[in-house]
Amino acid sequence: MREPGVALAGALARDEGGLTIVTCPDLDLRDWLVKEVESLVPTGAAPFRTTSVAEALREPNRMALLIPSDEAEVVRDLDACRDQALDPPRTQPIVLFLLRHGDGHRTLATEAPSAWSWASGNDVDPEELAELDVDAERAAFTDEAGAPPEDWLVPWRAGQLPRSQENYTRAFWAMTLEQP
């Protein structure tokens, strides 16, 4: 399985101006995941936390971390406001945090086709991805990066690799797989 941080970074990078949905098992882990997303994004994304769709839409050039108090209402608002999110075009995504099996997911499935298509499969459930097949992931990393995680991290830690989104993601992946 893929590492949760890599999956989060991938979901954030896939659609710069879209809607990313992060599924959380409970409120405590939601707070941790919000901090995790904040740590993964480049500073230029200027992430900010909000509970309001209107506030998220007012800042198209900043990553909005949308943390709803009423998930169903926020999903309905996003569904109704999709066109507003496209004009002016967003340069940063809205990241919506929803509880697994909560009202937000039910509303997405039954009442919010526009919001669901806006996310267009750009959702991630880090807990489901937490089971890690280390041998398979190390092989995949080595195949993709051209070196085992420990070897790839040497130039990264020495500052010899560009600090790009791709390399930040790869560094997170490598550190997860690193063996002593």
mmCIF file with all atom_site columns, C-alpha atoms in Angstrom:
data_model
loop_
_atom_site.group_PDB
_atom_site.id
_atom_site.type_symbol
_atom_site.label_atom_id
_atom_site.label_alt_id
_atom_site.label_comp_id
_atom_site.label_asym_id
_atom_site.label_entity_id
_atom_site.label_seq_id
_atom_site.pdbx_PDB_ins_code
_atom_site.Cartn_x
_atom_site.Cartn_y
_atom_site.Cartn_z
_atom_site.occupancy
_atom_site.B_iso_or_equiv
_atom_site.pdbx_formal_charge
_atom_site.auth_seq_id
_atom_site.auth_comp_id
_atom_site.auth_asym_id
_atom_site.auth_atom_id
_atom_site.pdbx_PDB_model_num
ATOM 1   C CA . MET A 1 1   ? 0.000   0.000  0.000   1.00 0.00 ? 1   MET A CA 1
ATOM 2   C CA . ARG A 1 2   ? 1.079   3.591  -0.527  1.00 0.00 ? 2   ARG A CA 1
ATOM 3   C CA . GLU A 1 3   ? 2.313   5.640  2.375   1.00 0.00 ? 3   GLU A CA 1
ATOM 4   C CA . PRO A 1 4   ? -0.324  8.075  3.679   1.00 0.00 ? 4   PRO A CA 1
ATOM 5   C CA . GLY A 1 5   ? 1.896   11.167 3.421   1.00 0.00 ? 5   GLY A CA 1
ATOM 6   C CA . VAL A 1 6   ? 2.769   10.369 -0.178  1.00 0.00 ? 6   VAL A CA 1
ATOM 7   C CA . ALA A 1 7   ? -0.918  9.874  -0.960  1.00 0.00 ? 7   ALA A CA 1
ATOM 8   C CA . LEU A 1 8   ? -1.782  13.201 0.688   1.00 0.00 ? 8   LEU A CA 1
ATOM 9   C CA . ALA A 1 9   ? 0.937   15.017 -1.238  1.00 0.00 ? 9   ALA A CA 1
ATOM 10  C CA . GLY A 1 10  ? -0.186  13.370 -4.475  1.00 0.00 ? 10  GLY A CA 1
ATOM 11  C CA . ALA A 1 11  ? -3.812  14.348 -3.925  1.00 0.00 ? 11  ALA A CA 1
ATOM 12  C CA . LEU A 1 12  ? -2.789  17.956 -3.252  1.00 0.00 ? 12  LEU A CA 1
ATOM 13  C CA . ALA A 1 13  ? -0.585  18.115 -6.336  1.00 0.00 ? 13  ALA A CA 1
ATOM 14  C CA . ARG A 1 14  ? -3.022  16.466 -8.786  1.00 0.00 ? 14  ARG A CA 1
ATOM 15  C CA . ASP A 1 15  ? -5.422  19.358 -9.165  1.00 0.00 ? 15  ASP A CA 1
ATOM 16  C CA . GLU A 1 16  ? -3.997  22.710 -8.143  1.00 0.00 ? 16  GLU A CA 1
ATOM 17  C CA . GLY A 1 17  ? -7.276  24.586 -8.312  1.00 0.00 ? 17  GLY A CA 1
ATOM 18  C CA . GLY A 1 18  ? -9.677  21.819 -7.446  1.00 0.00 ? 18  GLY A CA 1
ATOM 19  C CA . LEU A 1 19  ? -11.239 20.154 -4.472  1.00 0.00 ? 19  LEU A CA 1
ATOM 20  C CA . THR A 1 20  ? -9.342  17.530 -2.479  1.00 0.00 ? 20  THR A CA 1
ATOM 21  C CA . ILE A 1 21  ? -11.168 15.432 0.091   1.00 0.00 ? 21  ILE A CA 1
ATOM 22  C CA . VAL A 1 22  ? -9.259  14.006 3.047   1.00 0.00 ? 22  VAL A CA 1
ATOM 23  C CA . THR A 1 23  ? -11.155 11.345 4.970   1.00 0.00 ? 23  THR A CA 1
ATOM 24  C CA . CYS A 1 24  ? -10.532 11.079 8.705   1.00 0.00 ? 24  CYS A CA 1
ATOM 25  C CA . PRO A 1 25  ? -11.619 8.304  11.083  1.00 0.00 ? 25  PRO A CA 1
ATOM 26  C CA . ASP A 1 26  ? -12.265 10.677 14.020  1.00 0.00 ? 26  ASP A CA 1
ATOM 27  C CA . LEU A 1 27  ? -11.883 14.270 15.188  1.00 0.00 ? 27  LEU A CA 1
ATOM 28  C CA . ASP A 1 28  ? -8.543  13.713 16.940  1.00 0.00 ? 28  ASP A CA 1
ATOM 29  C CA . LEU A 1 29  ? -6.949  12.301 13.809  1.00 0.00 ? 29  LEU A CA 1
ATOM 30  C CA . ARG A 1 30  ? -8.547  15.062 11.752  1.00 0.00 ? 30  ARG A CA 1
ATOM 31  C CA . ASP A 1 31  ? -6.558  17.642 13.721  1.00 0.00 ? 31  ASP A CA 1
ATOM 32  C CA . TRP A 1 32  ? -3.369  15.658 13.109  1.00 0.00 ? 32  TRP A CA 1
ATOM 33  C CA . LEU A 1 33  ? -4.145  15.340 9.375   1.00 0.00 ? 33  LEU A CA 1
ATOM 34  C CA . VAL A 1 34  ? -4.712  19.101 9.071   1.00 0.00 ? 34  VAL A CA 1
ATOM 35  C CA . LYS A 1 35  ? -1.243  19.664 10.550  1.00 0.00 ? 35  LYS A CA 1
ATOM 36  C CA . GLU A 1 36  ? 0.177   16.977 8.237   1.00 0.00 ? 36  GLU A CA 1
ATOM 37  C CA . VAL A 1 37  ? -1.269  18.724 5.170   1.00 0.00 ? 37  VAL A CA 1
ATOM 38  C CA . GLU A 1 38  ? 0.118   22.065 6.378   1.00 0.00 ? 38  GLU A CA 1
ATOM 39  C CA . SER A 1 39  ? 3.575   20.472 6.683   1.00 0.00 ? 39  SER A CA 1
ATOM 40  C CA . LEU A 1 40  ? 3.454   18.959 3.180   1.00 0.00 ? 40  LEU A CA 1
ATOM 41  C CA . VAL A 1 41  ? 2.540   22.008 1.129   1.00 0.00 ? 41  VAL A CA 1
ATOM 42  C CA . PRO A 1 42  ? 5.012   24.569 -0.194  1.00 0.00 ? 42  PRO A CA 1
ATOM 43  C CA . THR A 1 43  ? 4.977   27.912 1.607   1.00 0.00 ? 43  THR A CA 1
ATOM 44  C CA . GLY A 1 44  ? 3.738   29.568 -1.586  1.00 0.00 ? 44  GLY A CA 1
ATOM 45  C CA . ALA A 1 45  ? 0.407   27.777 -1.148  1.00 0.00 ? 45  ALA A CA 1
ATOM 46  C CA . ALA A 1 46  ? -0.171  29.956 1.953   1.00 0.00 ? 46  ALA A CA 1
ATOM 47  C CA . PRO A 1 47  ? -2.586  27.464 3.561   1.00 0.00 ? 47  PRO A CA 1
ATOM 48  C CA . PHE A 1 48  ? -5.214  28.744 5.949   1.00 0.00 ? 48  PHE A CA 1
ATOM 49  C CA . ARG A 1 49  ? -7.851  27.035 8.062   1.00 0.00 ? 49  ARG A CA 1
ATOM 50  C CA . THR A 1 50  ? -11.521 27.837 7.746   1.00 0.00 ? 50  THR A CA 1
ATOM 51  C CA . THR A 1 51  ? -14.940 26.403 8.535   1.00 0.00 ? 51  THR A CA 1
ATOM 52  C CA . SER A 1 52  ? -16.623 28.502 5.842   1.00 0.00 ? 52  SER A CA 1
ATOM 53  C CA . VAL A 1 53  ? -17.047 27.765 2.131   1.00 0.00 ? 53  VAL A CA 1
ATOM 54  C CA . ALA A 1 54  ? -17.497 31.498 1.470   1.00 0.00 ? 54  ALA A CA 1
ATOM 55  C CA . GLU A 1 55  ? -14.165 32.286 3.128   1.00 0.00 ? 55  GLU A CA 1
ATOM 56  C CA . ALA A 1 56  ? -12.444 29.489 1.195   1.00 0.00 ? 56  ALA A CA 1
ATOM 57  C CA . LEU A 1 57  ? -13.807 30.895 -2.079  1.00 0.00 ? 57  LEU A CA 1
ATOM 58  C CA . ARG A 1 58  ? -12.646 34.445 -1.249  1.00 0.00 ? 58  ARG A CA 1
ATOM 59  C CA . GLU A 1 59  ? -9.008  33.271 -1.294  1.00 0.00 ? 59  GLU A CA 1
ATOM 60  C CA . PRO A 1 60  ? -8.463  31.545 -4.692  1.00 0.00 ? 60  PRO A CA 1
ATOM 61  C CA . ASN A 1 61  ? -4.675  31.992 -4.493  1.00 0.00 ? 61  ASN A CA 1
ATOM 62  C CA . ARG A 1 62  ? -4.343  30.314 -1.105  1.00 0.00 ? 62  ARG A CA 1
ATOM 63  C CA . MET A 1 63  ? -4.890  26.693 -0.106  1.00 0.00 ? 63  MET A CA 1
ATOM 64  C CA . ALA A 1 64  ? -8.059  26.565 1.985   1.00 0.00 ? 64  ALA A CA 1
ATOM 65  C CA . LEU A 1 65  ? -8.118  23.851 4.640   1.00 0.00 ? 65  LEU A CA 1
ATOM 66  C CA . LEU A 1 66  ? -11.870 23.503 5.053   1.00 0.00 ? 66  LEU A CA 1
ATOM 67  C CA . ILE A 1 67  ? -12.654 21.964 8.448   1.00 0.00 ? 67  ILE A CA 1
ATOM 68  C CA . PRO A 1 68  ? -16.448 21.846 8.727   1.00 0.00 ? 68  PRO A CA 1
ATOM 69  C CA . SER A 1 69  ? -18.435 21.915 11.926  1.00 0.00 ? 69  SER A CA 1
ATOM 70  C CA . ASP A 1 70  ? -21.512 20.761 9.950   1.00 0.00 ? 70  ASP A CA 1
ATOM 71  C CA . GLU A 1 71  ? -20.226 18.476 7.200   1.00 0.00 ? 71  GLU A CA 1
ATOM 72  C CA . ALA A 1 72  ? -23.507 18.067 5.329   1.00 0.00 ? 72  ALA A CA 1
ATOM 73  C CA . GLU A 1 73  ? -24.076 21.834 5.143   1.00 0.00 ? 73  GLU A CA 1
ATOM 74  C CA . VAL A 1 74  ? -20.527 22.485 3.919   1.00 0.00 ? 74  VAL A CA 1
ATOM 75  C CA . VAL A 1 75  ? -20.827 19.802 1.229   1.00 0.00 ? 75  VAL A CA 1
ATOM 76  C CA . ARG A 1 76  ? -24.138 21.298 0.058   1.00 0.00 ? 76  ARG A CA 1
ATOM 77  C CA . ASP A 1 77  ? -22.535 24.777 -0.009  1.00 0.00 ? 77  ASP A CA 1
ATOM 78  C CA . LEU A 1 78  ? -19.609 23.471 -2.057  1.00 0.00 ? 78  LEU A CA 1
ATOM 79  C CA . ASP A 1 79  ? -22.025 21.786 -4.438  1.00 0.00 ? 79  ASP A CA 1
ATOM 80  C CA . ALA A 1 80  ? -23.967 25.018 -4.906  1.00 0.00 ? 80  ALA A CA 1
ATOM 81  C CA . CYS A 1 81  ? -20.832 27.155 -5.285  1.00 0.00 ? 81  CYS A CA 1
ATOM 82  C CA . ARG A 1 82  ? -18.771 25.101 -7.711  1.00 0.00 ? 82  ARG A CA 1
ATOM 83  C CA . ASP A 1 83  ? -19.066 27.677 -10.497 1.00 0.00 ? 83  ASP A CA 1
ATOM 84  C CA . GLN A 1 84  ? -17.900 30.427 -8.120  1.00 0.00 ? 84  GLN A CA 1
ATOM 85  C CA . ALA A 1 85  ? -14.772 28.371 -7.432  1.00 0.00 ? 85  ALA A CA 1
ATOM 86  C CA . LEU A 1 86  ? -13.983 28.276 -11.131 1.00 0.00 ? 86  LEU A CA 1
ATOM 87  C CA . ASP A 1 87  ? -14.314 32.021 -11.781 1.00 0.00 ? 87  ASP A CA 1
ATOM 88  C CA . PRO A 1 88  ? -11.824 33.421 -11.048 1.00 0.00 ? 88  PRO A CA 1
ATOM 89  C CA . PRO A 1 89  ? -9.864  30.193 -11.446 1.00 0.00 ? 89  PRO A CA 1
ATOM 90  C CA . ARG A 1 90  ? -8.273  28.885 -8.266  1.00 0.00 ? 90  ARG A CA 1
ATOM 91  C CA . THR A 1 91  ? -4.519  28.499 -8.171  1.00 0.00 ? 91  THR A CA 1
ATOM 92  C CA . GLN A 1 92  ? -4.667  26.469 -4.942  1.00 0.00 ? 92  GLN A CA 1
ATOM 93  C CA . PRO A 1 93  ? -7.065  23.694 -3.942  1.00 0.00 ? 93  PRO A CA 1
ATOM 94  C CA . ILE A 1 94  ? -9.716  23.620 -1.291  1.00 0.00 ? 94  ILE A CA 1
ATOM 95  C CA . VAL A 1 95  ? -8.905  20.707 1.005   1.00 0.00 ? 95  VAL A CA 1
ATOM 96  C CA . LEU A 1 96  ? -12.064 19.390 2.650   1.00 0.00 ? 96  LEU A CA 1
ATOM 97  C CA . PHE A 1 97  ? -11.687 17.213 5.755   1.00 0.00 ? 97  PHE A CA 1
ATOM 98  C CA . LEU A 1 98  ? -14.572 14.773 6.250   1.00 0.00 ? 98  LEU A CA 1
ATOM 99  C CA . LEU A 1 99  ? -15.167 12.034 8.803   1.00 0.00 ? 99  LEU A CA 1
ATOM 100 C CA . ARG A 1 100 ? -15.362 8.503  7.442   1.00 0.00 ? 100 ARG A CA 1
ATOM 101 C CA . HIS A 1 101 ? -18.987 7.341  7.384   1.00 0.00 ? 101 HIS A CA 1
ATOM 102 C CA . GLY A 1 102 ? -20.049 10.845 8.422   1.00 0.00 ? 102 GLY A CA 1
ATOM 103 C CA . ASP A 1 103 ? -22.767 13.160 7.156   1.00 0.00 ? 103 ASP A CA 1
ATOM 104 C CA . GLY A 1 104 ? -20.395 14.778 4.648   1.00 0.00 ? 104 GLY A CA 1
ATOM 105 C CA . HIS A 1 105 ? -19.704 11.576 2.739   1.00 0.00 ? 105 HIS A CA 1
ATOM 106 C CA . ARG A 1 106 ? -23.400 10.626 2.782   1.00 0.00 ? 106 ARG A CA 1
ATOM 107 C CA . THR A 1 107 ? -24.321 14.064 1.438   1.00 0.00 ? 107 THR A CA 1
ATOM 108 C CA . LEU A 1 108 ? -21.658 13.846 -1.280  1.00 0.00 ? 108 LEU A CA 1
ATOM 109 C CA . ALA A 1 109 ? -23.057 10.501 -2.394  1.00 0.00 ? 109 ALA A CA 1
ATOM 110 C CA . THR A 1 110 ? -26.720 11.457 -2.362  1.00 0.00 ? 110 THR A CA 1
ATOM 111 C CA . GLU A 1 111 ? -27.129 15.238 -2.714  1.00 0.00 ? 111 GLU A CA 1
ATOM 112 C CA . ALA A 1 112 ? -23.963 16.793 -4.133  1.00 0.00 ? 112 ALA A CA 1
ATOM 113 C CA . PRO A 1 113 ? -23.089 15.483 -7.601  1.00 0.00 ? 113 PRO A CA 1
ATOM 114 C CA . SER A 1 114 ? -21.425 18.747 -8.594  1.00 0.00 ? 114 SER A CA 1
ATOM 115 C CA . ALA A 1 115 ? -19.087 18.722 -5.582  1.00 0.00 ? 115 ALA A CA 1
ATOM 116 C CA . TRP A 1 116 ? -18.336 15.043 -6.105  1.00 0.00 ? 116 TRP A CA 1
ATOM 117 C CA . SER A 1 117 ? -17.443 15.590 -9.773  1.00 0.00 ? 117 SER A CA 1
ATOM 118 C CA . TRP A 1 118 ? -15.389 18.655 -8.810  1.00 0.00 ? 118 TRP A CA 1
ATOM 119 C CA . ALA A 1 119 ? -13.282 16.437 -6.546  1.00 0.00 ? 119 ALA A CA 1
ATOM 120 C CA . SER A 1 120 ? -13.246 13.945 -9.460  1.00 0.00 ? 120 SER A CA 1
ATOM 121 C CA . GLY A 1 121 ? -11.784 11.121 -7.443  1.00 0.00 ? 121 GLY A CA 1
ATOM 122 C CA . ASN A 1 122 ? -9.200  13.371 -5.806  1.00 0.00 ? 122 ASN A CA 1
ATOM 123 C CA . ASP A 1 123 ? -9.774  11.967 -2.372  1.00 0.00 ? 123 ASP A CA 1
ATOM 124 C CA . VAL A 1 124 ? -7.549  10.156 0.062   1.00 0.00 ? 124 VAL A CA 1
ATOM 125 C CA . ASP A 1 125 ? -8.114  8.145  3.229   1.00 0.00 ? 125 ASP A CA 1
ATOM 126 C CA . PRO A 1 126 ? -4.719  8.066  4.989   1.00 0.00 ? 126 PRO A CA 1
ATOM 127 C CA . GLU A 1 127 ? -5.769  5.517  7.599   1.00 0.00 ? 127 GLU A CA 1
ATOM 128 C CA . GLU A 1 128 ? -6.692  2.989  4.912   1.00 0.00 ? 128 GLU A CA 1
ATOM 129 C CA . LEU A 1 129 ? -3.291  3.549  3.352   1.00 0.00 ? 129 LEU A CA 1
ATOM 130 C CA . ALA A 1 130 ? -1.405  3.152  6.632   1.00 0.00 ? 130 ALA A CA 1
ATOM 131 C CA . GLU A 1 131 ? -0.780  -0.551 6.114   1.00 0.00 ? 131 GLU A CA 1
ATOM 132 C CA . LEU A 1 132 ? 2.575   -0.533 4.462   1.00 0.00 ? 132 LEU A CA 1
ATOM 133 C CA . ASP A 1 133 ? 4.202   -3.422 2.599   1.00 0.00 ? 133 ASP A CA 1
ATOM 134 C CA . VAL A 1 134 ? 7.748   -2.235 3.241   1.00 0.00 ? 134 VAL A CA 1
ATOM 135 C CA . ASP A 1 135 ? 9.455   -4.625 0.806   1.00 0.00 ? 135 ASP A CA 1
ATOM 136 C CA . ALA A 1 136 ? 7.104   -3.731 -2.049  1.00 0.00 ? 136 ALA A CA 1
ATOM 137 C CA . GLU A 1 137 ? 7.328   0.000  -1.291  1.00 0.00 ? 137 GLU A CA 1
ATOM 138 C CA . ARG A 1 138 ? 11.142  -0.098 -1.104  1.00 0.00 ? 138 ARG A CA 1
ATOM 139 C CA . ALA A 1 139 ? 11.237  -1.860 -4.482  1.00 0.00 ? 139 ALA A CA 1
ATOM 140 C CA . ALA A 1 140 ? 8.821   0.701  -5.959  1.00 0.00 ? 140 ALA A CA 1
ATOM 141 C CA . PHE A 1 141 ? 10.860  3.584  -4.523  1.00 0.00 ? 141 PHE A CA 1
ATOM 142 C CA . THR A 1 142 ? 14.131  2.170  -5.881  1.00 0.00 ? 142 THR A CA 1
ATOM 143 C CA . ASP A 1 143 ? 12.554  1.630  -9.292  1.00 0.00 ? 143 ASP A CA 1
ATOM 144 C CA . GLU A 1 144 ? 11.128  5.168  -9.413  1.00 0.00 ? 144 GLU A CA 1
ATOM 145 C CA . ALA A 1 145 ? 14.058  7.057  -7.848  1.00 0.00 ? 145 ALA A CA 1
ATOM 146 C CA . GLY A 1 146 ? 16.901  4.930  -9.222  1.00 0.00 ? 146 GLY A CA 1
ATOM 147 C CA . ALA A 1 147 ? 18.332  4.299  -5.760  1.00 0.00 ? 147 ALA A CA 1
ATOM 148 C CA . PRO A 1 148 ? 17.259  2.778  -2.443  1.00 0.00 ? 148 PRO A CA 1
ATOM 149 C CA . PRO A 1 149 ? 15.740  5.272  0.041   1.00 0.00 ? 149 PRO A CA 1
ATOM 150 C CA . GLU A 1 150 ? 18.898  5.548  2.177   1.00 0.00 ? 150 GLU A CA 1
ATOM 151 C CA . ASP A 1 151 ? 21.081  6.287  -0.878  1.00 0.00 ? 151 ASP A CA 1
ATOM 152 C CA . TRP A 1 152 ? 18.606  8.810  -2.312  1.00 0.00 ? 152 TRP A CA 1
ATOM 153 C CA . LEU A 1 153 ? 18.447  10.643 1.034   1.00 0.00 ? 153 LEU A CA 1
ATOM 154 C CA . VAL A 1 154 ? 22.212  11.322 1.135   1.00 0.00 ? 154 VAL A CA 1
ATOM 155 C CA . PRO A 1 155 ? 22.168  14.072 -1.552  1.00 0.00 ? 155 PRO A CA 1
ATOM 156 C CA . TRP A 1 156 ? 18.742  15.269 -0.336  1.00 0.00 ? 156 TRP A CA 1
ATOM 157 C CA . ARG A 1 157 ? 20.046  15.862 3.178   1.00 0.00 ? 157 ARG A CA 1
ATOM 158 C CA . ALA A 1 158 ? 23.193  17.488 1.784   1.00 0.00 ? 158 ALA A CA 1
ATOM 159 C CA . GLY A 1 159 ? 21.022  20.027 -0.082  1.00 0.00 ? 159 GLY A CA 1
ATOM 160 C CA . GLN A 1 160 ? 22.201  18.755 -3.467  1.00 0.00 ? 160 GLN A CA 1
ATOM 161 C CA . LEU A 1 161 ? 18.714  18.045 -4.867  1.00 0.00 ? 161 LEU A CA 1
ATOM 162 C CA . PRO A 1 162 ? 16.201  20.723 -5.920  1.00 0.00 ? 162 PRO A CA 1
ATOM 163 C CA . ARG A 1 163 ? 13.557  21.544 -3.320  1.00 0.00 ? 163 ARG A CA 1
ATOM 164 C CA . SER A 1 164 ? 10.683  20.772 -5.698  1.00 0.00 ? 164 SER A CA 1
ATOM 165 C CA . GLN A 1 165 ? 7.256   19.380 -4.811  1.00 0.00 ? 165 GLN A CA 1
ATOM 166 C CA . GLU A 1 166 ? 8.284   16.091 -6.424  1.00 0.00 ? 166 GLU A CA 1
ATOM 167 C CA . ASN A 1 167 ? 11.452  15.857 -4.333  1.00 0.00 ? 167 ASN A CA 1
ATOM 168 C CA . TYR A 1 168 ? 9.689   16.845 -1.092  1.00 0.00 ? 168 TYR A CA 1
ATOM 169 C CA . THR A 1 169 ? 7.209   14.052 -1.745  1.00 0.00 ? 169 THR A CA 1
ATOM 170 C CA . ARG A 1 170 ? 10.001  11.613 -2.576  1.00 0.00 ? 170 ARG A CA 1
ATOM 171 C CA . ALA A 1 171 ? 11.926  12.641 0.568   1.00 0.00 ? 171 ALA A CA 1
ATOM 172 C CA . PHE A 1 172 ? 8.877   11.993 2.729   1.00 0.00 ? 172 PHE A CA 1
ATOM 173 C CA . TRP A 1 173 ? 8.452   8.591  1.064   1.00 0.00 ? 173 TRP A CA 1
ATOM 174 C CA . ALA A 1 174 ? 12.164  7.765  1.475   1.00 0.00 ? 174 ALA A CA 1
ATOM 175 C CA . MET A 1 175 ? 12.207  8.739  5.152   1.00 0.00 ? 175 MET A CA 1
ATOM 176 C CA . THR A 1 176 ? 9.217   6.508  5.756   1.00 0.00 ? 176 THR A CA 1
ATOM 177 C CA . LEU A 1 177 ? 11.021  3.560  4.169   1.00 0.00 ? 177 LEU A CA 1
ATOM 178 C CA . GLU A 1 178 ? 14.484  4.310  5.509   1.00 0.00 ? 178 GLU A CA 1
ATOM 179 C CA . GLN A 1 179 ? 16.138  1.462  7.408   1.00 0.00 ? 179 GLN A CA 1
ATOM 180 C CA . PRO A 1 180 ? 18.819  1.949  10.058  1.00 0.00 ? 180 PRO A CA 1
#
